[in-house]
Short mmCIF file of C-alpha atoms in Angstrom, two decimals:
data_model
loop_
_atom_site.label_atom_id
_atom_site.label_comp_id
_atom_site.label_asym_id
_atom_site.label_seq_id
_atom_site.Cartn_x
_atom_site.Cartn_y
_atom_site.Cartn_z
CA MET A 1 18.38 119.91 45.39
CA GLU A 2 16.29 116.92 46.39
CA GLU A 3 13.19 118.64 44.99
CA PHE A 4 14.92 119.32 41.66
CA LEU A 5 16.19 115.74 41.46
CA ASN A 6 12.66 114.43 42.07
CA PHE A 7 11.33 116.91 39.49
CA LEU A 8 13.79 115.60 36.88
CA ASP A 9 13.07 112.00 37.80
CA ASN A 10 9.31 112.50 37.43
CA ASN A 11 9.27 114.76 34.33
CA LEU A 12 12.25 113.67 32.24
CA TYR A 13 12.18 110.78 29.81
CA LEU A 14 15.78 109.54 30.02
CA ASN A 15 15.70 107.39 26.86
CA GLY A 16 18.39 105.03 28.18
CA PHE A 17 20.47 107.74 29.89
CA LYS A 18 21.58 107.28 33.51
CA LEU A 19 20.91 109.97 36.14
CA LEU A 20 23.37 110.39 39.02
CA GLN A 21 23.66 112.95 41.80
CA ILE A 22 27.37 113.73 42.08
CA THR A 23 27.47 116.37 44.84
CA ASP A 24 24.94 118.43 46.78
CA ASN A 25 24.33 120.73 43.80
CA LYS A 26 25.52 118.72 40.75
CA ILE A 27 23.79 116.07 38.66
CA LEU A 28 25.19 114.00 35.80
CA ILE A 29 23.09 112.44 33.05
CA PHE A 30 25.05 110.22 30.66
CA LYS A 31 24.81 107.50 28.05
CA SER A 32 27.55 105.53 26.30
CA PHE A 33 27.31 104.92 22.57
CA SER A 34 29.66 102.83 20.40
CA LYS A 35 32.25 105.56 19.73
CA TYR A 36 31.43 108.24 22.31
CA SER A 37 29.64 109.03 25.55
CA LYS A 38 27.22 111.93 25.89
CA CYS A 39 27.35 113.70 29.26
CA ILE A 40 24.93 116.34 30.52
CA TYR A 41 26.21 118.18 33.59
CA ILE A 42 23.62 120.06 35.66
CA LYS A 43 24.60 122.49 38.39
CA LEU A 44 22.15 124.28 40.68
CA ILE A 45 23.22 127.72 41.84
CA ASP A 46 20.68 129.61 43.98
CA ASP A 47 17.69 130.17 41.66
CA SER A 48 19.38 129.20 38.40
CA VAL A 49 20.28 125.98 36.61
CA GLU A 50 23.49 125.62 34.57
CA VAL A 51 23.51 122.90 31.93
CA LYS A 52 26.69 121.83 30.12
CA ILE A 53 26.85 119.11 27.49
CA ASN A 54 29.95 117.13 26.47
CA LYS A 55 30.51 114.42 23.93
CA VAL A 56 33.53 112.38 24.94
CA PHE A 57 34.96 110.41 22.02
CA ASP A 58 36.98 107.30 22.74
CA VAL A 59 39.57 107.62 20.01
CA TYR A 60 42.17 105.49 21.78
CA GLY A 61 42.23 103.02 18.91
CA PHE A 62 42.65 105.80 16.36
CA TYR A 63 44.66 108.62 17.94
CA ASN A 64 45.86 107.20 21.27
CA GLY A 65 43.76 109.50 23.42
CA ILE A 66 40.37 110.91 24.32
CA GLU A 67 38.77 113.86 22.52
CA ARG A 68 35.97 116.05 23.86
CA LEU A 69 33.38 118.11 22.03
CA ILE A 70 32.31 120.72 24.56
CA ILE A 71 29.11 122.67 24.02
CA PRO A 72 28.97 126.01 25.90
CA THR A 73 27.22 126.16 29.25
CA ASN A 74 23.63 127.39 29.21
CA LYS A 75 22.15 129.14 32.23
CA PHE A 76 18.42 128.99 32.94
CA THR A 77 16.34 130.80 35.54
CA ASN A 78 13.20 128.90 34.58
CA ILE A 79 13.14 125.21 35.53
CA ASP A 80 10.73 124.36 32.70
CA SER A 81 13.12 125.83 30.11
CA SER A 82 16.01 123.82 31.54
CA LEU A 83 13.87 120.66 31.45
CA LYS A 84 13.06 121.22 27.76
CA TYR A 85 16.74 121.77 26.94
CA ILE A 86 17.82 118.67 28.87
CA GLN A 87 15.06 116.56 27.29
CA LYS A 88 16.07 117.75 23.82
CA ASN A 89 19.61 116.50 24.48
CA CYS A 90 18.60 113.11 25.90
CA LYS A 91 18.58 111.51 22.45
#
């Protein structure tokens, strides 16, 4: 996990996103915008990387609650492919 975290830190342009290690095998990359937060959840399982992306909308002022746009989880066996996918979503 430490190797993958260093790999992300060295090869990923975060573009204002924050990178946090949550547990031994989970990483969170997130950024807050004016009306929503974009969250990228990364989970390492053996030789694969699972990446899940959420947009969490703060609609408290409009609908008295929080809405989520959940994009399906993508599973990668190639670290370079996962890096490209994560980088594409750090915008």
